[in-house]
């Protein structure tokens, strides 16, 4: 008996099934009678358990299930207190207790018998290996238990992580190369290209397989600025084309069978002109797209943590749309100084609202145009453009 793929749908019946079927601790499951305490030893044990799963093949820790001495789920021990507060406490421990930060960890409380059970799901990580800050040690999950890694094993994990990260970078490089060569999945009208790539952590690990057929029927894919019904299917996956015409389209989105996502918008310009990249509009469109994309991944049972990579092809013909007099800009500011702008990848935490998660992405775009940061955020970090700051 395994817990649901979409952890947020876990119910009391799922927890009871673990006991009824005597689910056994192993490579992917660890049972804990009580929540981690607040002392240093309990904190270290929790971080070692979670990082061991992340450094291995991933798995679930279930707090509130007692085992029978042989690793089999025996009974539910409902936890007392406030489940939301306990969730935040464990999230804070993970935020500050492991390096590098663990990607994709989910914590889900489930109400049972007047109390709650807490499930911590740690997927296999492609950003590791991860070490526990309290003693700088690395752990893995093996034969149903965690153990400390030796130096050769640590080296092997670093190599595995680098290969996975390289796979994501290679995907982006390949896709940008096709676009620059005019090999988009649909003919594009002439212009500069604003390109967004989104890669869920689970997809980077090869754990996602998307069936594109439902997108021909009733599922809709987001494109920058709009949502388009009636997607097409091709060898890559599901393709949504924006206002297709014989002369070309102004944009599209492509959901790959692997779970990777690509969205492209054409920024048109005339002779001796620059294409405007609306400093408010493009941010608003990316925020809306991420909200809708998260909803789609949730429907597919895919974790919501993802990496975002933004690029602009023919960027030296693009201008960041600003009232230059308002910001007292120098002559070079507001323009991009290269033909192909490839911004660093940014991890978008699942728990952050879209506008907050995307702020580092937007800051990079503005900095690439010679400005300090996106001016559409308040000092408190709220997205409040167009005079609402």
Tab-separated table of C-alpha atoms in Angstrom:
chain	number	residue	atom	x	y	z
A	1	UNK	CA	0.000	0.000	0.000
A	2	UNK	CA	1.460	3.343	-1.082
A	3	UNK	CA	0.188	6.810	-0.261
A	4	UNK	CA	-1.368	8.797	-3.133
A	5	UNK	CA	0.919	10.231	-5.775
A	6	UNK	CA	-0.708	13.603	-5.139
A	7	UNK	CA	0.056	13.883	-1.441
A	8	UNK	CA	-2.470	16.678	-0.935
A	9	UNK	CA	-5.305	14.182	-1.581
A	10	UNK	CA	-4.252	11.871	1.281
A	11	UNK	CA	-7.194	10.941	3.523
A	12	UNK	CA	-7.773	9.106	6.794
A	13	UNK	CA	-8.653	6.014	4.744
A	14	UNK	CA	-5.188	6.066	3.147
A	15	UNK	CA	-3.546	6.176	6.585
A	16	UNK	CA	-5.754	3.361	7.900
A	17	UNK	CA	-4.874	1.254	4.864
A	18	UNK	CA	-1.211	1.402	5.892
A	19	UNK	CA	-2.162	-0.270	9.171
A	20	UNK	CA	-4.712	-2.692	7.705
A	21	UNK	CA	-2.215	-3.920	5.121
A	22	UNK	CA	0.703	-3.847	7.587
A	23	UNK	CA	2.798	-1.595	5.386
A	24	UNK	CA	6.463	-2.347	6.019
A	25	UNK	CA	9.320	0.081	6.429
A	26	UNK	CA	11.752	-0.074	3.556
A	27	UNK	CA	13.577	1.943	0.960
A	28	UNK	CA	10.611	4.301	0.421
A	29	UNK	CA	8.780	4.305	3.771
A	30	UNK	CA	9.750	5.182	7.348
A	31	UNK	CA	7.251	5.015	10.225
A	32	UNK	CA	7.554	7.252	13.278
A	33	UNK	CA	5.386	7.076	16.385
A	34	UNK	CA	5.874	10.711	17.414
A	35	UNK	CA	6.715	14.009	15.786
A	36	UNK	CA	10.320	15.215	16.083
A	37	UNK	CA	11.034	16.918	19.397
A	38	UNK	CA	12.475	20.392	19.754
A	39	UNK	CA	15.911	19.476	21.107
A	40	UNK	CA	19.067	19.400	18.982
A	41	UNK	CA	19.207	15.610	18.825
A	42	UNK	CA	15.643	15.269	17.526
A	43	UNK	CA	16.247	18.048	15.008
A	44	UNK	CA	19.366	16.290	13.704
A	45	UNK	CA	17.538	12.944	13.437
A	46	UNK	CA	14.704	14.499	11.432
A	47	UNK	CA	17.053	16.243	9.022
A	48	UNK	CA	19.133	13.095	8.573
A	49	UNK	CA	16.000	11.035	7.811
A	50	UNK	CA	14.661	13.466	5.210
A	51	UNK	CA	18.017	14.107	3.528
A	52	UNK	CA	18.664	10.344	3.377
A	53	UNK	CA	15.538	9.903	1.265
A	54	UNK	CA	16.490	12.863	-0.945
A	55	UNK	CA	20.011	11.482	-1.453
A	56	UNK	CA	18.550	8.079	-2.381
A	57	UNK	CA	15.396	7.275	-4.341
A	58	UNK	CA	12.961	9.415	-2.342
A	59	UNK	CA	10.283	8.311	0.097
A	60	UNK	CA	7.746	9.098	2.815
A	61	UNK	CA	8.162	9.600	6.554
A	62	UNK	CA	4.865	9.072	8.362
A	63	UNK	CA	4.640	10.601	11.845
A	64	UNK	CA	1.834	9.125	13.935
A	65	UNK	CA	2.158	5.430	13.056
A	66	UNK	CA	3.590	2.923	15.534
A	67	UNK	CA	5.288	-0.200	14.200
A	68	UNK	CA	5.306	-3.729	15.645
A	69	UNK	CA	9.035	-4.103	16.202
A	70	UNK	CA	9.570	-5.695	12.803
A	71	UNK	CA	8.938	-2.556	10.810
A	72	UNK	CA	5.235	-3.166	10.066
A	73	UNK	CA	2.574	-0.499	10.675
A	74	UNK	CA	0.662	-1.605	13.776
A	75	UNK	CA	-1.521	1.258	14.955
A	76	UNK	CA	-2.275	4.941	14.536
A	77	UNK	CA	-1.025	7.274	17.260
A	78	UNK	CA	-2.813	10.586	16.589
A	79	UNK	CA	-0.566	13.584	17.185
A	80	UNK	CA	-1.788	16.463	19.333
A	81	UNK	CA	-1.456	20.165	18.745
A	82	UNK	CA	-1.924	22.416	15.738
A	83	UNK	CA	-1.081	20.588	12.484
A	84	UNK	CA	-0.419	23.814	10.575
A	85	UNK	CA	2.018	25.015	13.224
A	86	UNK	CA	3.803	21.662	13.237
A	87	UNK	CA	4.012	21.760	9.445
A	88	UNK	CA	5.607	25.203	9.547
A	89	UNK	CA	8.006	24.096	12.291
A	90	UNK	CA	9.272	21.195	10.210
A	91	UNK	CA	9.474	23.399	7.100
A	92	UNK	CA	11.633	25.876	9.022
A	93	UNK	CA	13.897	23.056	10.185
A	94	UNK	CA	14.374	21.901	6.605
A	95	UNK	CA	14.902	25.443	5.351
A	96	UNK	CA	17.791	26.089	7.718
A	97	UNK	CA	19.140	22.642	8.547
A	98	UNK	CA	20.248	21.097	5.237
A	99	UNK	CA	22.639	22.281	2.524
A	100	UNK	CA	21.923	22.741	-0.288
A	101	UNK	CA	18.230	23.315	0.232
A	102	UNK	CA	16.114	20.217	-0.342
A	103	UNK	CA	13.951	20.581	-3.467
A	104	UNK	CA	10.394	19.316	-3.674
A	105	UNK	CA	9.778	18.256	-0.062
A	106	UNK	CA	6.066	18.151	0.810
A	107	UNK	CA	4.557	18.063	4.299
A	108	UNK	CA	0.926	16.998	4.537
A	109	UNK	CA	-1.133	16.758	7.759
A	110	UNK	CA	-4.043	14.266	7.731
A	111	UNK	CA	-6.793	14.461	10.367
A	112	UNK	CA	-7.281	11.123	12.155
A	113	UNK	CA	-9.165	10.203	15.375
A	114	UNK	CA	-9.319	13.705	16.792
A	115	UNK	CA	-5.648	14.328	16.094
A	116	UNK	CA	-3.505	14.140	12.996
A	117	UNK	CA	-0.832	12.183	11.197
A	118	UNK	CA	1.908	14.098	9.385
A	119	UNK	CA	3.439	12.809	6.148
A	120	UNK	CA	6.783	14.192	4.940
A	121	UNK	CA	7.540	13.287	1.324
A	122	UNK	CA	11.091	13.813	0.051
A	123	UNK	CA	11.625	13.077	-3.655
A	124	UNK	CA	14.960	11.965	-5.016
A	125	UNK	CA	16.959	15.166	-5.436
A	126	UNK	CA	18.882	16.375	-8.460
A	127	UNK	CA	20.307	19.308	-6.492
A	128	UNK	CA	22.332	17.247	-3.984
A	129	UNK	CA	23.932	15.511	-2.387
A	130	UNK	CA	22.611	17.171	0.754
A	131	UNK	CA	24.366	17.340	4.100
A	132	UNK	CA	22.986	17.961	7.577
A	133	UNK	CA	24.293	21.223	8.997
A	134	UNK	CA	24.547	19.957	12.580
A	135	UNK	CA	27.497	17.664	11.801
A	136	UNK	CA	28.156	18.218	8.056
A	137	UNK	CA	27.457	14.536	7.330
A	138	UNK	CA	25.725	13.016	4.301
A	139	UNK	CA	23.154	10.212	4.651
A	140	UNK	CA	21.381	7.791	2.329
A	141	UNK	CA	18.530	5.323	2.728
A	142	UNK	CA	19.569	1.683	2.485
A	143	UNK	CA	17.833	-1.575	3.549
A	144	UNK	CA	15.088	0.333	5.311
A	145	UNK	CA	17.484	2.444	7.379
A	146	UNK	CA	19.632	5.533	6.903
A	147	UNK	CA	23.392	5.413	7.040
A	148	UNK	CA	26.236	7.858	6.682
A	149	UNK	CA	28.068	8.065	3.371
A	150	UNK	CA	31.791	7.640	2.926
A	151	UNK	CA	33.910	9.886	0.687
A	152	UNK	CA	33.732	7.776	-2.555
A	153	UNK	CA	29.954	7.529	-2.219
A	154	UNK	CA	29.647	11.287	-1.734
A	155	UNK	CA	31.700	11.814	-4.888
A	156	UNK	CA	29.343	9.500	-6.794
A	157	UNK	CA	26.291	11.451	-5.660
A	158	UNK	CA	27.854	14.715	-6.784
A	159	UNK	CA	28.429	13.201	-10.223
A	160	UNK	CA	24.827	11.961	-10.415
A	161	UNK	CA	23.457	15.361	-9.431
A	162	UNK	CA	25.616	17.127	-11.992
A	163	UNK	CA	24.428	14.788	-14.751
A	164	UNK	CA	20.802	15.535	-13.917
A	165	UNK	CA	21.392	19.303	-13.824
A	166	UNK	CA	23.289	19.059	-17.086
A	167	UNK	CA	20.352	17.230	-18.646
A	168	UNK	CA	18.068	20.195	-17.867
A	169	UNK	CA	20.585	22.701	-19.231
A	170	UNK	CA	21.048	20.607	-22.370
A	171	UNK	CA	17.274	20.546	-22.915
A	172	UNK	CA	17.165	24.338	-22.829
A	173	UNK	CA	20.180	24.655	-25.128
A	174	UNK	CA	18.664	22.258	-27.639
A	175	UNK	CA	15.302	24.035	-27.650
A	176	UNK	CA	16.866	27.498	-28.061
A	177	UNK	CA	18.990	26.147	-30.912
A	178	UNK	CA	15.889	24.895	-32.712
A	179	UNK	CA	14.129	28.235	-32.278
A	180	UNK	CA	17.143	30.156	-33.570
A	181	UNK	CA	17.249	27.820	-36.560
A	182	UNK	CA	13.559	28.460	-37.304
A	183	UNK	CA	12.495	24.980	-36.194
A	184	UNK	CA	9.614	25.914	-33.881
A	185	UNK	CA	6.718	23.429	-33.702
A	186	UNK	CA	4.610	25.996	-35.599
A	187	UNK	CA	5.633	28.740	-38.024
A	188	UNK	CA	6.269	32.020	-36.163
A	189	UNK	CA	5.823	35.544	-37.461
A	190	UNK	CA	9.091	37.537	-37.640
A	191	UNK	CA	10.326	39.116	-34.436
A	192	UNK	CA	12.278	38.636	-31.242
A	193	UNK	CA	11.306	35.672	-29.049
A	194	UNK	CA	10.542	35.717	-25.340
A	195	UNK	CA	11.029	32.123	-24.190
A	196	UNK	CA	10.136	30.519	-20.868
A	197	UNK	CA	11.090	26.996	-19.837
A	198	UNK	CA	9.643	25.376	-16.714
A	199	UNK	CA	10.979	22.056	-15.417
A	200	UNK	CA	9.327	20.432	-12.372
A	201	UNK	CA	11.825	18.778	-10.052
A	202	UNK	CA	10.051	15.446	-10.548
A	203	UNK	CA	10.352	15.799	-14.311
A	204	UNK	CA	14.077	16.543	-14.040
A	205	UNK	CA	14.414	13.221	-12.243
A	206	UNK	CA	12.608	11.390	-15.047
A	207	UNK	CA	9.597	10.601	-12.856
A	208	UNK	CA	6.892	12.198	-15.039
A	209	UNK	CA	5.044	10.833	-18.055
A	210	UNK	CA	2.324	13.031	-19.562
A	211	UNK	CA	-0.412	11.721	-21.846
A	212	UNK	CA	-1.059	14.521	-24.392
A	213	UNK	CA	-4.391	13.152	-25.664
A	214	UNK	CA	-6.616	14.850	-23.016
A	215	UNK	CA	-5.354	18.204	-24.312
A	216	UNK	CA	-7.050	17.483	-27.630
A	217	UNK	CA	-10.311	17.092	-25.713
A	218	UNK	CA	-11.008	19.127	-22.579
A	219	UNK	CA	-7.683	20.110	-20.974
A	220	UNK	CA	-6.267	23.564	-21.743
A	221	UNK	CA	-2.673	24.765	-21.800
A	222	UNK	CA	-1.672	28.294	-20.749
A	223	UNK	CA	0.136	30.546	-23.210
A	224	UNK	CA	1.622	33.874	-22.111
A	225	UNK	CA	-1.349	36.177	-21.663
A	226	UNK	CA	-4.135	33.678	-22.491
A	227	UNK	CA	-5.378	30.095	-22.171
A	228	UNK	CA	-6.113	28.252	-25.407
A	229	UNK	CA	-8.652	25.423	-25.781
A	230	UNK	CA	-8.202	22.626	-28.282
A	231	UNK	CA	-4.490	21.829	-28.205
A	232	UNK	CA	-2.787	19.729	-30.861
A	233	UNK	CA	-0.657	16.635	-30.372
A	234	UNK	CA	2.769	16.085	-31.879
A	235	UNK	CA	5.775	13.855	-31.245
A	236	UNK	CA	6.866	16.021	-28.299
A	237	UNK	CA	3.529	16.272	-26.485
A	238	UNK	CA	0.622	18.748	-26.394
A	239	UNK	CA	0.901	22.000	-28.369
A	240	UNK	CA	-1.275	25.096	-27.912
A	241	UNK	CA	-0.878	27.676	-30.717
A	242	UNK	CA	-1.872	31.318	-30.330
A	243	UNK	CA	-4.033	32.627	-33.211
A	244	UNK	CA	-2.588	30.354	-35.922
A	245	UNK	CA	-2.535	31.909	-39.398
A	246	UNK	CA	-0.844	30.946	-42.665
A	247	UNK	CA	1.795	33.639	-42.145
A	248	UNK	CA	2.562	32.327	-38.670
A	249	UNK	CA	1.626	32.609	-35.006
A	250	UNK	CA	2.589	35.083	-32.287
A	251	UNK	CA	3.219	32.384	-29.719
A	252	UNK	CA	2.643	28.886	-28.432
A	253	UNK	CA	3.070	26.607	-25.445
A	254	UNK	CA	4.326	23.028	-25.551
A	255	UNK	CA	3.875	20.523	-22.714
A	256	UNK	CA	6.355	17.733	-23.316
A	257	UNK	CA	5.566	14.122	-22.524
A	258	UNK	CA	8.399	14.327	-19.987
A	259	UNK	CA	6.567	17.068	-18.049
A	260	UNK	CA	8.873	19.850	-19.267
A	261	UNK	CA	7.063	23.012	-20.436
A	262	UNK	CA	8.010	25.598	-23.050
A	263	UNK	CA	6.216	28.845	-23.801
A	264	UNK	CA	7.174	31.322	-26.544
A	265	UNK	CA	5.901	34.797	-27.404
A	266	UNK	CA	6.930	36.780	-30.486
A	267	UNK	CA	7.846	40.429	-29.862
A	268	UNK	CA	7.364	42.150	-33.211
A	269	UNK	CA	9.249	45.238	-34.349
A	270	UNK	CA	9.587	47.302	-37.483
A	271	UNK	CA	12.636	48.413	-39.418
A	272	UNK	CA	14.968	50.559	-37.295
A	273	UNK	CA	12.711	49.945	-34.279
A	274	UNK	CA	12.903	47.872	-31.118
A	275	UNK	CA	10.270	45.437	-29.921
A	276	UNK	CA	8.670	46.591	-26.653
A	277	UNK	CA	8.806	44.184	-23.716
A	278	UNK	CA	6.112	45.681	-21.510
A	279	UNK	CA	7.706	45.933	-18.085
A	280	UNK	CA	4.364	45.295	-16.383
A	281	UNK	CA	2.594	43.198	-19.015
A	282	UNK	CA	5.211	40.468	-19.395
A	283	UNK	CA	5.478	40.053	-15.602
A	284	UNK	CA	1.699	39.877	-15.308
A	285	UNK	CA	1.594	37.271	-18.071
A	286	UNK	CA	4.292	35.126	-16.454
A	287	UNK	CA	2.543	35.291	-13.068
A	288	UNK	CA	-0.763	34.233	-14.625
A	289	UNK	CA	0.923	31.482	-16.616
A	290	UNK	CA	2.654	30.068	-13.529
A	291	UNK	CA	-0.627	30.006	-11.600
A	292	UNK	CA	-2.349	28.084	-14.404
A	293	UNK	CA	0.648	25.830	-14.979
A	294	UNK	CA	0.752	24.914	-11.301
A	295	UNK	CA	-2.939	24.009	-11.458
A	296	UNK	CA	-2.226	21.771	-14.457
A	297	UNK	CA	0.700	20.032	-12.771
A	298	UNK	CA	-1.440	19.494	-9.687
A	299	UNK	CA	-4.084	17.868	-11.888
A	300	UNK	CA	-1.357	15.600	-13.290
A	301	UNK	CA	-0.116	14.691	-9.809
A	302	UNK	CA	3.231	16.397	-10.373
A	303	UNK	CA	4.960	18.280	-7.550
A	304	UNK	CA	4.770	22.054	-7.876
A	305	UNK	CA	8.400	22.906	-7.245
A	306	UNK	CA	10.069	23.707	-10.546
A	307	UNK	CA	12.965	25.474	-12.209
A	308	UNK	CA	12.261	28.490	-14.424
A	309	UNK	CA	14.586	29.569	-17.254
A	310	UNK	CA	13.886	32.730	-19.280
A	311	UNK	CA	15.615	33.627	-22.552
A	312	UNK	CA	15.207	36.315	-25.214
A	313	UNK	CA	16.304	35.589	-28.772
A	314	UNK	CA	17.206	38.695	-30.821
A	315	UNK	CA	17.322	40.610	-27.536
A	316	UNK	CA	19.359	43.477	-28.990
A	317	UNK	CA	16.184	44.419	-30.886
A	318	UNK	CA	14.103	44.526	-27.675
A	319	UNK	CA	13.478	47.409	-25.286
A	320	UNK	CA	12.155	47.075	-21.742
A	321	UNK	CA	8.991	49.145	-21.862
A	322	UNK	CA	9.378	51.966	-19.347
A	323	UNK	CA	8.648	55.682	-19.102
A	324	UNK	CA	12.279	56.719	-19.347
A	325	UNK	CA	11.707	60.195	-17.927
A	326	UNK	CA	9.982	58.755	-14.866
A	327	UNK	CA	13.002	56.679	-13.844
A	328	UNK	CA	15.694	59.152	-14.973
A	329	UNK	CA	17.357	56.440	-17.046
A	330	UNK	CA	20.767	56.658	-18.673
A	331	UNK	CA	21.050	56.149	-22.425
A	332	UNK	CA	22.107	52.490	-22.113
A	333	UNK	CA	19.435	51.496	-19.599
A	334	UNK	CA	16.324	49.687	-20.734
A	335	UNK	CA	18.158	47.913	-23.572
A	336	UNK	CA	19.793	44.501	-23.778
A	337	UNK	CA	23.418	44.344	-24.850
A	338	UNK	CA	23.453	41.001	-26.669
A	339	UNK	CA	21.627	39.132	-29.375
A	340	UNK	CA	20.734	36.077	-27.296
A	341	UNK	CA	19.955	36.642	-23.632
A	342	UNK	CA	20.088	33.401	-21.602
A	343	UNK	CA	19.311	34.076	-17.947
A	344	UNK	CA	20.365	31.765	-15.089
A	345	UNK	CA	17.857	29.137	-13.954
A	346	UNK	CA	15.811	30.001	-10.861
A	347	UNK	CA	14.180	27.498	-8.499
A	348	UNK	CA	10.519	28.372	-7.844
A	349	UNK	CA	9.505	27.016	-4.404
A	350	UNK	CA	6.113	25.318	-4.420
A	351	UNK	CA	4.910	27.112	-1.309
A	352	UNK	CA	5.480	30.661	-2.590
A	353	UNK	CA	2.773	32.603	-4.462
A	354	UNK	CA	3.585	32.966	-8.154
A	355	UNK	CA	4.438	36.678	-7.954
A	356	UNK	CA	6.836	36.116	-5.070
A	357	UNK	CA	8.454	33.021	-6.599
A	358	UNK	CA	9.074	34.805	-9.917
A	359	UNK	CA	10.580	37.959	-8.451
A	360	UNK	CA	14.219	36.745	-8.857
A	361	UNK	CA	13.434	35.954	-12.510
A	362	UNK	CA	12.051	39.434	-13.135
A	363	UNK	CA	14.969	41.063	-11.298
A	364	UNK	CA	17.358	39.259	-13.666
A	365	UNK	CA	15.507	40.624	-16.709
A	366	UNK	CA	15.674	44.197	-15.403
A	367	UNK	CA	19.329	43.829	-14.417
A	368	UNK	CA	20.085	42.553	-17.921
A	369	UNK	CA	18.658	45.863	-19.150
A	370	UNK	CA	21.011	47.839	-16.861
A	371	UNK	CA	18.569	48.461	-13.990
A	372	UNK	CA	18.860	47.512	-10.331
A	373	UNK	CA	15.737	45.334	-10.044
A	374	UNK	CA	12.122	45.080	-11.096
A	375	UNK	CA	10.428	48.317	-10.075
A	376	UNK	CA	7.057	46.553	-9.930
A	377	UNK	CA	7.659	45.285	-6.379
A	378	UNK	CA	7.341	47.170	-3.116
A	379	UNK	CA	10.126	47.183	-0.543
A	380	UNK	CA	8.094	44.539	1.281
A	381	UNK	CA	8.259	42.268	-1.768
A	382	UNK	CA	4.676	42.670	-2.988
A	383	UNK	CA	3.998	42.839	-6.720
A	384	UNK	CA	2.263	46.223	-7.043
A	385	UNK	CA	2.979	47.844	-10.423
A	386	UNK	CA	1.732	50.968	-12.153
A	387	UNK	CA	1.597	53.404	-9.265
A	388	UNK	CA	0.216	50.938	-6.722
A	389	UNK	CA	3.620	50.687	-5.003
